[in-house]
Coordinates of N, CA and C in Angstrom, one line a residue:
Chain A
X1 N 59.5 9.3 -34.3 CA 58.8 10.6 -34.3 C 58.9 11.2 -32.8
X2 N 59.2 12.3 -32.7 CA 59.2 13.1 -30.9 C 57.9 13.1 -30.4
X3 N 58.1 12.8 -29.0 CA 56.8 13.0 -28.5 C 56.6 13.5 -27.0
X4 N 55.8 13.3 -26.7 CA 55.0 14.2 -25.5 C 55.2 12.8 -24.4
X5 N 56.1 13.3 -23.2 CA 56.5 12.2 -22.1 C 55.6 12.6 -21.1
X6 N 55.0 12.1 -20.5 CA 54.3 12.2 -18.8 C 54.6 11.0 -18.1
X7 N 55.2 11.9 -16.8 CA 55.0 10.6 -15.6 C 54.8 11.2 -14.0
X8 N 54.2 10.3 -13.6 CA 54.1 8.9 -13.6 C 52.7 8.7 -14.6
X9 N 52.9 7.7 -14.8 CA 51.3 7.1 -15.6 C 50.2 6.8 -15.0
X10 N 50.2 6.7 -13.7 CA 49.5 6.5 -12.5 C 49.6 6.7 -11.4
X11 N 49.1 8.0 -10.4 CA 49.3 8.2 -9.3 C 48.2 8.0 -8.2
X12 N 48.1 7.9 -7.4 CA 47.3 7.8 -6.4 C 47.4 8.6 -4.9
X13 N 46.8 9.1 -5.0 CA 47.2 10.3 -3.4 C 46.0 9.9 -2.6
X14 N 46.0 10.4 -1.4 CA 45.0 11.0 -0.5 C 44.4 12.2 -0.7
X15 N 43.0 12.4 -0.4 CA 42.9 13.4 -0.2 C 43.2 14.7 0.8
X16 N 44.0 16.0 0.1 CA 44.8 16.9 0.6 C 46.1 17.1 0.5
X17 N 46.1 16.0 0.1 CA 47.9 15.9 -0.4 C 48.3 16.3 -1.7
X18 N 49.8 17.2 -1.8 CA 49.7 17.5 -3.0 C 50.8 16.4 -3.5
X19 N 50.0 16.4 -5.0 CA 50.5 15.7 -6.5 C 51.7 16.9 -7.1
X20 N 52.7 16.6 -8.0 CA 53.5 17.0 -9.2 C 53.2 16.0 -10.4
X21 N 52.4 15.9 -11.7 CA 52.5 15.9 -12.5 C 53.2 16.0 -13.5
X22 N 54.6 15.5 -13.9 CA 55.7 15.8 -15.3 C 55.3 15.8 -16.4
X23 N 55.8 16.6 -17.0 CA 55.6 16.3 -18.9 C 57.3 17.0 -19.1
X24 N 57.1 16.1 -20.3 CA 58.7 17.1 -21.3 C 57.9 16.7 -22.4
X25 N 58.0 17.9 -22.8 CA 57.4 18.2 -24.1 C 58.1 17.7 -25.2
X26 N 57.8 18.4 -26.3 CA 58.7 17.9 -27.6 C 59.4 18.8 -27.6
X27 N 60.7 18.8 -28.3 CA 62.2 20.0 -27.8 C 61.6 21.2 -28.4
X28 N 61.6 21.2 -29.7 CA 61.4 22.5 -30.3 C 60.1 22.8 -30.3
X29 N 59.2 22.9 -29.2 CA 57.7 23.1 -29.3 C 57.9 24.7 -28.0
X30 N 56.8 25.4 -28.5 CA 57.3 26.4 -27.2 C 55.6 26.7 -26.7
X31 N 54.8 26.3 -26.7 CA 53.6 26.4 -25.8 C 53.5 25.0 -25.4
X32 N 53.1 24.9 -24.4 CA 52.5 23.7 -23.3 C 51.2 23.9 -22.9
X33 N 50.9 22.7 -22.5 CA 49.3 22.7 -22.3 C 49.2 21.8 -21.2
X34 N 48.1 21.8 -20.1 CA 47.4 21.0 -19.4 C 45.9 20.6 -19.9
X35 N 45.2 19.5 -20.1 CA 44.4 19.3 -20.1 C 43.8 18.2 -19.3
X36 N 42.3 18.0 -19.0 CA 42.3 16.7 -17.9 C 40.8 16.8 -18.6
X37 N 40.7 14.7 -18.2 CA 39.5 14.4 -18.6 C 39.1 13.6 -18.0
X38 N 38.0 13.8 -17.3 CA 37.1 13.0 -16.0 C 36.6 11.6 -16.7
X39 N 36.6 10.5 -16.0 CA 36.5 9.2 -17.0 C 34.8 9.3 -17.5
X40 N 35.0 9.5 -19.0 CA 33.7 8.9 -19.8 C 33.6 10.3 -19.9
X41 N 34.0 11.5 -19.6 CA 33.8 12.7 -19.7 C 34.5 13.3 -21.4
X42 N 34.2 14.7 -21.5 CA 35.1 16.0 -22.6 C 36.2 16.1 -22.1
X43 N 37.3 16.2 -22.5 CA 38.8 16.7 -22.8 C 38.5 18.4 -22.6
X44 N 38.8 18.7 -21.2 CA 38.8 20.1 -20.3 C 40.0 20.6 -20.5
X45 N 40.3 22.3 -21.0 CA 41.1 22.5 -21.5 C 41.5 23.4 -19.6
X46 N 42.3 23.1 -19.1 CA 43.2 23.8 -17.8 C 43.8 24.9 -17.9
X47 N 44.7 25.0 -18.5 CA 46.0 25.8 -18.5 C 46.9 26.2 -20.0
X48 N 47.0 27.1 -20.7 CA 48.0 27.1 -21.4 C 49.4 28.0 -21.3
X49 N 50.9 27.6 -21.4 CA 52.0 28.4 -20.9 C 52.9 28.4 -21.9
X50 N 53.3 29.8 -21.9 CA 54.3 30.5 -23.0 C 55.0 31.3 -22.5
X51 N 56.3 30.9 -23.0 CA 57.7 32.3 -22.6 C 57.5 32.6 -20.9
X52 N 57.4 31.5 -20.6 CA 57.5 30.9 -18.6 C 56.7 31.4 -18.3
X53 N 55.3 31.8 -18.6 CA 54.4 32.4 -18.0 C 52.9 31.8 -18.7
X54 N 51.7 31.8 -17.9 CA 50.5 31.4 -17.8 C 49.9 32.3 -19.3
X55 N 49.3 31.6 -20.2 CA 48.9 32.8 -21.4 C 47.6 32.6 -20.9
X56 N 46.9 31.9 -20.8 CA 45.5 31.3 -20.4 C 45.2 30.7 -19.5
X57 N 44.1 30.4 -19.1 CA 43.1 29.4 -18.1 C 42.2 29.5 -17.4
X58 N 41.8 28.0 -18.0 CA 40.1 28.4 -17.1 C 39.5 28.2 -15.8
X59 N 38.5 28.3 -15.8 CA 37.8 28.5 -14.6 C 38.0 26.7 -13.6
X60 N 38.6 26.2 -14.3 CA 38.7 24.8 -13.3 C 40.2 25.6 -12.8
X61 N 40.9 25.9 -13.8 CA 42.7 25.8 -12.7 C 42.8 27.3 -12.0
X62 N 41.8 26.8 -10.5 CA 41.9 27.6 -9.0 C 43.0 27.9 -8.5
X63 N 43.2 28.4 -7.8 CA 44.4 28.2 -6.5 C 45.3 27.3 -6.2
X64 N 44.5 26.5 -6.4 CA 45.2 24.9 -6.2 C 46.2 24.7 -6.9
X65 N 45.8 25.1 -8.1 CA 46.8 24.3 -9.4 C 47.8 25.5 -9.7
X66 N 48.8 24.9 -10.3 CA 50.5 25.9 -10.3 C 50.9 25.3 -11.6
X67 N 51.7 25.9 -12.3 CA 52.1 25.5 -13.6 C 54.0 25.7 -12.8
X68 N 54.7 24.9 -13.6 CA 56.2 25.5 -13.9 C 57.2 24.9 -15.0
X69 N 57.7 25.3 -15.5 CA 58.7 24.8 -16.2 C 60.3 25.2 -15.6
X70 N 60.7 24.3 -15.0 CA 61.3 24.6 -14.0 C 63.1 24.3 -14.3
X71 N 62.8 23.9 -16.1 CA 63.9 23.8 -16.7 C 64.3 23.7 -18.2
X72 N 64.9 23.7 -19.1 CA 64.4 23.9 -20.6 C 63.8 22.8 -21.0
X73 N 63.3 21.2 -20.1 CA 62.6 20.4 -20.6 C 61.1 19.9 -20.1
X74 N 61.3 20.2 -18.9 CA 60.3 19.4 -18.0 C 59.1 20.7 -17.5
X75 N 58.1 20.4 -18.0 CA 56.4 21.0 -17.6 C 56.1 21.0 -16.3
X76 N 55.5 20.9 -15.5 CA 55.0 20.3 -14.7 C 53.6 21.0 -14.0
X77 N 52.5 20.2 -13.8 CA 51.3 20.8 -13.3 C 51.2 20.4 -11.3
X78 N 50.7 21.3 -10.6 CA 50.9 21.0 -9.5 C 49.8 21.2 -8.4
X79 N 49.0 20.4 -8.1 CA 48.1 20.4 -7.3 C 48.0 20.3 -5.6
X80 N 48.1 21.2 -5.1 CA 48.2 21.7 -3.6 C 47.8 20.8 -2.9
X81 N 46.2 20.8 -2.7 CA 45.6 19.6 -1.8 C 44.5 19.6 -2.7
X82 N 44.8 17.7 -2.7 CA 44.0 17.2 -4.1 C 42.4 17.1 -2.9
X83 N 41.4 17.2 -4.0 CA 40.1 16.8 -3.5 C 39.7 15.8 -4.9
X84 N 38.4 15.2 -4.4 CA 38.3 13.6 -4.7 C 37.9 14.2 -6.0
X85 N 37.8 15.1 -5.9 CA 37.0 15.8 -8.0 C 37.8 15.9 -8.8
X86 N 39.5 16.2 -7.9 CA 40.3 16.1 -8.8 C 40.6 14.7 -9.6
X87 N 40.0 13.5 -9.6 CA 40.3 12.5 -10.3 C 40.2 12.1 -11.4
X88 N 40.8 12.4 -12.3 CA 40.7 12.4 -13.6 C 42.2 12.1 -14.3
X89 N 41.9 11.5 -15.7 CA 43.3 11.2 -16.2 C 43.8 13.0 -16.6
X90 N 45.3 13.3 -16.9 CA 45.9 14.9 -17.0 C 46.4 14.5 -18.2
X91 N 46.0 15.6 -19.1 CA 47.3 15.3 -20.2 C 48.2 16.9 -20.6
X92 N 49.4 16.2 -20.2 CA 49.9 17.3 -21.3 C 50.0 17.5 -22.8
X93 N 49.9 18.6 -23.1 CA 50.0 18.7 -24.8 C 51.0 19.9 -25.0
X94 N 51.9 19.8 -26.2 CA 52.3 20.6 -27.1 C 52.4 21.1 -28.5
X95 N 53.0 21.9 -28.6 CA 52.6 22.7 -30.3 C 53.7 23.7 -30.5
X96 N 54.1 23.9 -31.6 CA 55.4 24.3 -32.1 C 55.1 25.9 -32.5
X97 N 53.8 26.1 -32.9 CA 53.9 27.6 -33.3 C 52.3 27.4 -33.0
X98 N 51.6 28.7 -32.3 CA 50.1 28.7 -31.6 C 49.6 30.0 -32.5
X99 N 50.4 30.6 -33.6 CA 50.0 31.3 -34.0 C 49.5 30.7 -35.5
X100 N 50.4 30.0 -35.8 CA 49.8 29.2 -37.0 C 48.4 28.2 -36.5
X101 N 47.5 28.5 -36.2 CA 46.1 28.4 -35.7 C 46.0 26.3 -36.4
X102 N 46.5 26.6 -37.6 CA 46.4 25.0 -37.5 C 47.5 24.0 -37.6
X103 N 48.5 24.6 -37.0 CA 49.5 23.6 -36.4 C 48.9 22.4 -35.1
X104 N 48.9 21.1 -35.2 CA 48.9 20.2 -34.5 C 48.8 20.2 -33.0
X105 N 48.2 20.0 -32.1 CA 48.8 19.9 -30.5 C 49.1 18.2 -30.3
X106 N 50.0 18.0 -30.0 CA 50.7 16.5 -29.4 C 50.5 16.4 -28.2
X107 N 49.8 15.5 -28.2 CA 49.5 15.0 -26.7 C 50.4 13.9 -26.2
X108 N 50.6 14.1 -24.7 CA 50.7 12.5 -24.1 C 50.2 11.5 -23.6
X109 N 50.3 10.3 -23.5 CA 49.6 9.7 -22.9 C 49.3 10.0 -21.4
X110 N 49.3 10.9 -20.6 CA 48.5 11.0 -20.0 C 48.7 10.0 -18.3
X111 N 48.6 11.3 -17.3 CA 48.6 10.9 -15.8 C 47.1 10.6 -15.4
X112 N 47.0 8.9 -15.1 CA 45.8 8.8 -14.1 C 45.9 9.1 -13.0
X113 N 45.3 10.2 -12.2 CA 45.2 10.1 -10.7 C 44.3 9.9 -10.2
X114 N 44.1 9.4 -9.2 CA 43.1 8.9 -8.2 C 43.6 9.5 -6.7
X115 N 42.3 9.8 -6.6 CA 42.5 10.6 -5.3 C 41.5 9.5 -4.3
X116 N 41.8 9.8 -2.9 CA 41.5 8.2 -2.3 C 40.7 9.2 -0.9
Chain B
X1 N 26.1 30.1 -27.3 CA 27.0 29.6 -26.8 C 27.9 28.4 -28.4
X2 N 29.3 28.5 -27.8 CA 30.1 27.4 -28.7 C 29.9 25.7 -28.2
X3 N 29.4 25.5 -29.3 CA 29.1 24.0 -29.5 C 29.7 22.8 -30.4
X4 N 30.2 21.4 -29.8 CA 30.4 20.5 -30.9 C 30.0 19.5 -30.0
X5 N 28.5 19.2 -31.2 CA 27.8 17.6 -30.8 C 28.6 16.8 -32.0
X6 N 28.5 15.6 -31.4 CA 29.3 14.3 -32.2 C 28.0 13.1 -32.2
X7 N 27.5 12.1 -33.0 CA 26.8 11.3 -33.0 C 27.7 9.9 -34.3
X8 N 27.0 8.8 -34.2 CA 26.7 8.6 -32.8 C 27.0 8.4 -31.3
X9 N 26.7 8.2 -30.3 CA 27.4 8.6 -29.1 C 28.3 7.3 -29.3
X10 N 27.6 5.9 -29.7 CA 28.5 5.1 -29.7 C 28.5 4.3 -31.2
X11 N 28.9 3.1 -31.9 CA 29.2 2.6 -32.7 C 29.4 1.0 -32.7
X12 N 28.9 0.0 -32.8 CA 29.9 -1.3 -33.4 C 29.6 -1.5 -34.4
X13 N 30.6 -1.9 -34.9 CA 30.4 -2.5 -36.6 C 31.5 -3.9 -36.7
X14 N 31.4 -4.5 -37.8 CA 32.2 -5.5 -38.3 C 33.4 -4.9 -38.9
X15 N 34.4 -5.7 -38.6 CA 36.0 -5.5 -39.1 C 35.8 -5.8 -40.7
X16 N 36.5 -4.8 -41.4 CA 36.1 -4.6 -42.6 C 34.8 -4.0 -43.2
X17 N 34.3 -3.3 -42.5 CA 33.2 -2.5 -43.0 C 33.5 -1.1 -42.8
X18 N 32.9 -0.5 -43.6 CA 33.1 0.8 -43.2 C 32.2 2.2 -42.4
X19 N 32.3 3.0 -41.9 CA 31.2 3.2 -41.1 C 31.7 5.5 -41.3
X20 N 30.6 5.9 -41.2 CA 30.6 7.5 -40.9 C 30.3 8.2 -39.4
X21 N 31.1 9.0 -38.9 CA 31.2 9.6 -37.8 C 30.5 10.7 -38.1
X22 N 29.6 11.5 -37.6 CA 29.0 13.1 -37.5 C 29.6 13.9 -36.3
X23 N 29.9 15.3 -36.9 CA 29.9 16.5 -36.2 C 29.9 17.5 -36.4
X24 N 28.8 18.2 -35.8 CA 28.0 19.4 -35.9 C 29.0 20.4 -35.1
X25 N 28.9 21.4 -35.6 CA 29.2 22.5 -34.7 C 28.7 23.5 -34.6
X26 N 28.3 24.7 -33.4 CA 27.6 25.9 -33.9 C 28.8 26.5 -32.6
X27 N 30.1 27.4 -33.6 CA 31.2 27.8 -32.7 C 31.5 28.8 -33.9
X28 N 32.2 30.2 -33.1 CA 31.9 31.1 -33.7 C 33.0 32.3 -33.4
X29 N 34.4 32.9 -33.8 CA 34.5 32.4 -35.2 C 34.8 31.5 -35.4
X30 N 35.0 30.4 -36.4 CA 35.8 29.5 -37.0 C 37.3 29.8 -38.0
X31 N 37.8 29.0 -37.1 CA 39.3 28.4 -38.0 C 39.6 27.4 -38.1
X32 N 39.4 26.4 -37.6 CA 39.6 25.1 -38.4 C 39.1 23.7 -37.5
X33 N 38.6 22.6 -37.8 CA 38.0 21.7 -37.6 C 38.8 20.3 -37.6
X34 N 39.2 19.6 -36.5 CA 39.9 19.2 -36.3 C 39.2 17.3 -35.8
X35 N 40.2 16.4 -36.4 CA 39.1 15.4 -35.1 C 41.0 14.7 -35.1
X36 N 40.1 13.8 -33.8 CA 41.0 13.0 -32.9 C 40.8 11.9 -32.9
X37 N 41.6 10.3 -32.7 CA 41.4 9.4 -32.2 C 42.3 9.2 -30.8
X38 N 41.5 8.7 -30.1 CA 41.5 8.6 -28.5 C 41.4 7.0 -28.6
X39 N 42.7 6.3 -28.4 CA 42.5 4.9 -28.0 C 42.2 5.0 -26.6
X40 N 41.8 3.8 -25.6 CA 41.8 4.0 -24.4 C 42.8 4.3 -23.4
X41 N 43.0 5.2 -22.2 CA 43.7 5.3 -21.4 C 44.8 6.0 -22.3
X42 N 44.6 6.5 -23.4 CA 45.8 7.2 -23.8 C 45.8 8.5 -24.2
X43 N 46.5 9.5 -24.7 CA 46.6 10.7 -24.7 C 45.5 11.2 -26.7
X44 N 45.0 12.0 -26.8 CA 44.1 12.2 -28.8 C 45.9 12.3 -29.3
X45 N 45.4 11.8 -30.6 CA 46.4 11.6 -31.8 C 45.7 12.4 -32.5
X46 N 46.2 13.5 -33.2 CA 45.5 14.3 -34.5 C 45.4 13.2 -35.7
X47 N 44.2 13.6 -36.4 CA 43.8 12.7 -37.7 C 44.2 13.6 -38.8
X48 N 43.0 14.9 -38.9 CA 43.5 15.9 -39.5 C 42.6 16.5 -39.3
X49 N 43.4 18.1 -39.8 CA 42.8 19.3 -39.5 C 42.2 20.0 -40.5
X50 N 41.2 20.4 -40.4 CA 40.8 21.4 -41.9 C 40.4 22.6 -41.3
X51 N 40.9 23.6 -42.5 CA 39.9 25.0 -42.6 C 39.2 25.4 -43.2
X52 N 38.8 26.6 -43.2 CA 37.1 26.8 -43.9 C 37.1 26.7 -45.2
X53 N 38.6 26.4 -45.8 CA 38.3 26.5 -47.2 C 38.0 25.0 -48.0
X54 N 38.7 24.0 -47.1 CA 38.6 22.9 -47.5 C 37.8 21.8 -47.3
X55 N 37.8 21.3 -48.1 CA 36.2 20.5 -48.5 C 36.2 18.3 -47.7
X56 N 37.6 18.4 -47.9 CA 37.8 16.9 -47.9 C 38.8 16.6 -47.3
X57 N 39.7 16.0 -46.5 CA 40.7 15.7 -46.1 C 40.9 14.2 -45.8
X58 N 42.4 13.7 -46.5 CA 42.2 12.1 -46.1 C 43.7 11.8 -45.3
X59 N 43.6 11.3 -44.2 CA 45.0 10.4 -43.7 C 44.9 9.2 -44.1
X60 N 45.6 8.4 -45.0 CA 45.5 7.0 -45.2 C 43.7 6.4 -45.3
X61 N 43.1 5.5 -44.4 CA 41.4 4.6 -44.5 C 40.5 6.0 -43.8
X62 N 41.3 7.2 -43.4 CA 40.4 8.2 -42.4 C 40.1 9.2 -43.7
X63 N 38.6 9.5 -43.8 CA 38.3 10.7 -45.0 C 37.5 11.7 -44.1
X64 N 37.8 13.2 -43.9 CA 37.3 13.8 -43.3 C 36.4 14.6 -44.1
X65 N 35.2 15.3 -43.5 CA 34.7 16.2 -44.7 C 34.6 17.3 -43.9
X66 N 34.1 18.9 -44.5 CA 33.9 19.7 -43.9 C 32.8 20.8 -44.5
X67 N 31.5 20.9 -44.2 CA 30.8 21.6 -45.1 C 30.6 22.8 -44.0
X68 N 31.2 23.6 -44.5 CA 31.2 25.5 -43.3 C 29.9 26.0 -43.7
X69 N 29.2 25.6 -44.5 CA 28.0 26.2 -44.7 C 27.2 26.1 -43.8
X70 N 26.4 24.5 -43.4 CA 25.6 23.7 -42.9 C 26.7 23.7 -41.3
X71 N 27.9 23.9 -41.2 CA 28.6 23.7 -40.0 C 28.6 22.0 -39.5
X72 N 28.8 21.3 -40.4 CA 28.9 19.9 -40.2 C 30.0 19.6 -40.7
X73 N 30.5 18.4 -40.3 CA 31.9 17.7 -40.7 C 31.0 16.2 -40.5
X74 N 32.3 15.2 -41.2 CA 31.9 13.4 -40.9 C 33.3 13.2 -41.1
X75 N 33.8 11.9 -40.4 CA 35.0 11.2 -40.4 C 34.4 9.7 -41.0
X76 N 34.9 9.5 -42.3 CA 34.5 8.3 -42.8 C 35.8 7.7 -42.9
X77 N 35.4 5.8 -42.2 CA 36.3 5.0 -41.9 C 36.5 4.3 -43.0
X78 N 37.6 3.4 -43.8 CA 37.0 2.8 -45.0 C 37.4 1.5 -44.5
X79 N 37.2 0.6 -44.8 CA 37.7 -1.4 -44.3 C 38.6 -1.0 -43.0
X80 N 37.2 -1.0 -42.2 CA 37.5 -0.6 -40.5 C 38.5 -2.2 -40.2
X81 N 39.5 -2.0 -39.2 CA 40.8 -2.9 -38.7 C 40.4 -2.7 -37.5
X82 N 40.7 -4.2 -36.5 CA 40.3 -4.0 -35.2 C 41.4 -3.0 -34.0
X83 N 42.2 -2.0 -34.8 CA 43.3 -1.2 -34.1 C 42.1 -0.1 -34.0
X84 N 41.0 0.7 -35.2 CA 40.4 1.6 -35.3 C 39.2 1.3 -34.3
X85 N 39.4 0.5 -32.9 CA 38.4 1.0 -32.2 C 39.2 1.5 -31.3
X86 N 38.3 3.1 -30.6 CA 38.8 4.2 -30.3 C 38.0 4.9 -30.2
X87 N 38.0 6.1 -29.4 CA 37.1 7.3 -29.3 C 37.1 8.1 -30.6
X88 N 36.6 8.7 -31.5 CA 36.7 9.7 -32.3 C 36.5 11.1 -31.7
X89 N 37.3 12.2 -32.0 CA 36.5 13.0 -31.4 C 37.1 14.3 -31.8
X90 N 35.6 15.2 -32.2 CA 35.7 16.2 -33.2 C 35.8 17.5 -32.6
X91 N 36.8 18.3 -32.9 CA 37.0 19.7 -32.2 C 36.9 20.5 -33.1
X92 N 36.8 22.2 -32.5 CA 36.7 23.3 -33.7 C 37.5 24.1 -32.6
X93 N 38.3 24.8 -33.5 CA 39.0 26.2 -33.0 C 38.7 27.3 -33.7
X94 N 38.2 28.5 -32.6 CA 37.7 29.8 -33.2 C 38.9 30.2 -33.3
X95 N 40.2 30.2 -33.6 CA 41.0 30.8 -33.7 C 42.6 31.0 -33.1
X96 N 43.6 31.1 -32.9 CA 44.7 31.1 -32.5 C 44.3 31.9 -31.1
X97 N 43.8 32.8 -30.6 CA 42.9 33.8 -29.9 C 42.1 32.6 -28.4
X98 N 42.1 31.9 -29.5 CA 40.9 31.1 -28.4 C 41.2 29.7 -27.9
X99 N 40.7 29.0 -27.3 CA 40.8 27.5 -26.6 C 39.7 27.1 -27.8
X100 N 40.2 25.9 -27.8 CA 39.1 24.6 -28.6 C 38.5 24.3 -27.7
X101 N 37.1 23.9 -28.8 CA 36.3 23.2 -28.8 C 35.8 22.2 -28.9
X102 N 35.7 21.1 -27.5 CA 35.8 19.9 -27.8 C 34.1 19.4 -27.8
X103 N 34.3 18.1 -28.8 CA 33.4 17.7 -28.5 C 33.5 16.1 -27.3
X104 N 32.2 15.2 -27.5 CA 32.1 14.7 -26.3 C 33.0 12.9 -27.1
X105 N 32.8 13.0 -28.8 CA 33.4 11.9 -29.1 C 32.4 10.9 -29.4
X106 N 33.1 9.8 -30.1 CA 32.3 8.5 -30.6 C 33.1 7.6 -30.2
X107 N 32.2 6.5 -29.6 CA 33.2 4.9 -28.8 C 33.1 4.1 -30.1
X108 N 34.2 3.7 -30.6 CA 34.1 2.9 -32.2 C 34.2 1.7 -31.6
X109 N 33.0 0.6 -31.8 CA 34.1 -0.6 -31.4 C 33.9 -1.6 -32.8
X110 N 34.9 -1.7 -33.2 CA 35.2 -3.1 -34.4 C 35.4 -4.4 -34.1
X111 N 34.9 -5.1 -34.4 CA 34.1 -6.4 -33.7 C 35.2 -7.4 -35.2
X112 N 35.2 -8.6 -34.6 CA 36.0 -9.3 -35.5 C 35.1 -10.2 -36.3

């Protein structure tokens, strides 16, 4: 079954340094998603992107954060200068049609970062 | 404001028993009601999804219910296996329009 890639699985930065995040979605899926979840925390919904552009996002993804798909496979979320709040595991997710309201979102497993 | 509480916060039970998950919602409009398992350190797996019309939903030992009236759902487990401990965790979406709603989840742990 296709699925939702992220890497690295584990990152670790300093604080101020910027992170890139990967995902490749599943091929025929055309919305992407960021989501991140602070440990023991809710699954916080970041960012959603369609037709190479930003459809949504909330009040967590600031300045800091950048979306791109920077090729017909690869996602990627991008954090300027990480601060220690940013530590939380990231996940990408996808979905094949966002208008069919109950089609599936596929997630990945998911970037731990730790900011130091 | 849109809401999904989940109880209970946490869970153990014995391997081979079966056990019921709760989740309330007060989210508004509604389109469909959704839960998750969240093993550790890994990314939610959809269970299944319902809408307002449907009453019951089963994947394999997972039975979901959905009563739109009362705005409650339950995920009932049936001869829990020690793979089904996991986060549960129950979302609602107002709509294709909107971002889900998550709730905060249940820690299952199945004990041998």
């Amino acid at each position: 079954e296709p699925e939702v890639t992220q890497t690295p699985s584990h990152q670790v930065t300093q604080m101020g340094q910027e992170v890139i995040l990967r995902c490749v979605p599943i091929s025929n899926h055309l919305y992407f998603y960021w989501y991140r979840q602070i440990l023991g925390q809710k699954v916080e919904f970041l960012v959603s992107f369609y037709n190479n552009e930003i459809s949504e996002k909330s009040e967590i993804f600031d300045d800091q954060f950048s979306v791109e798909r920077p090729d017909g496979s690869n996602f990627t979320l991008k954090i300027r200068s990480t601060k220690l709040e940013d530590s939380a595991m990231y996940f990408c997710a996808s979905r094949a049609d966002r208008l069919i309201d109950n089609s599936p979102l596929h997630f990945g497993n998911g970037t731990r970062l730790t900011v130091t | 404001k849109n809401q999904v509480e989940q109880s209970p916060q946490s869970l153990i039970i014995l391997e081979g028993k079966n056990c019921t998950l709760q989740c309330n919602y007060t989210v508004s409009p509604f389109s469909n009601l959704r839960w998750y398992k969240q093993d550790t350190g890994r990314g939610p797996v959809s269970l299944t999804i319902m809408t307002f019309s449907e009453n019951t939903k089963s994947n394999g030992r997972y039975t979901a219910t959905l009563d739109a009236d009362t705005k409650q759902s339950s995920l009932h487990i049936t001869a829990s296996q020690l793979s089904d401990s996991a986060s549960y965790i129950c979302v609602v979406s107002p709509g294709s329009n909107y971002q889900l709603i998550w709730g905060a989840g249940t820690k299952l742990i199945i004990k041998p």
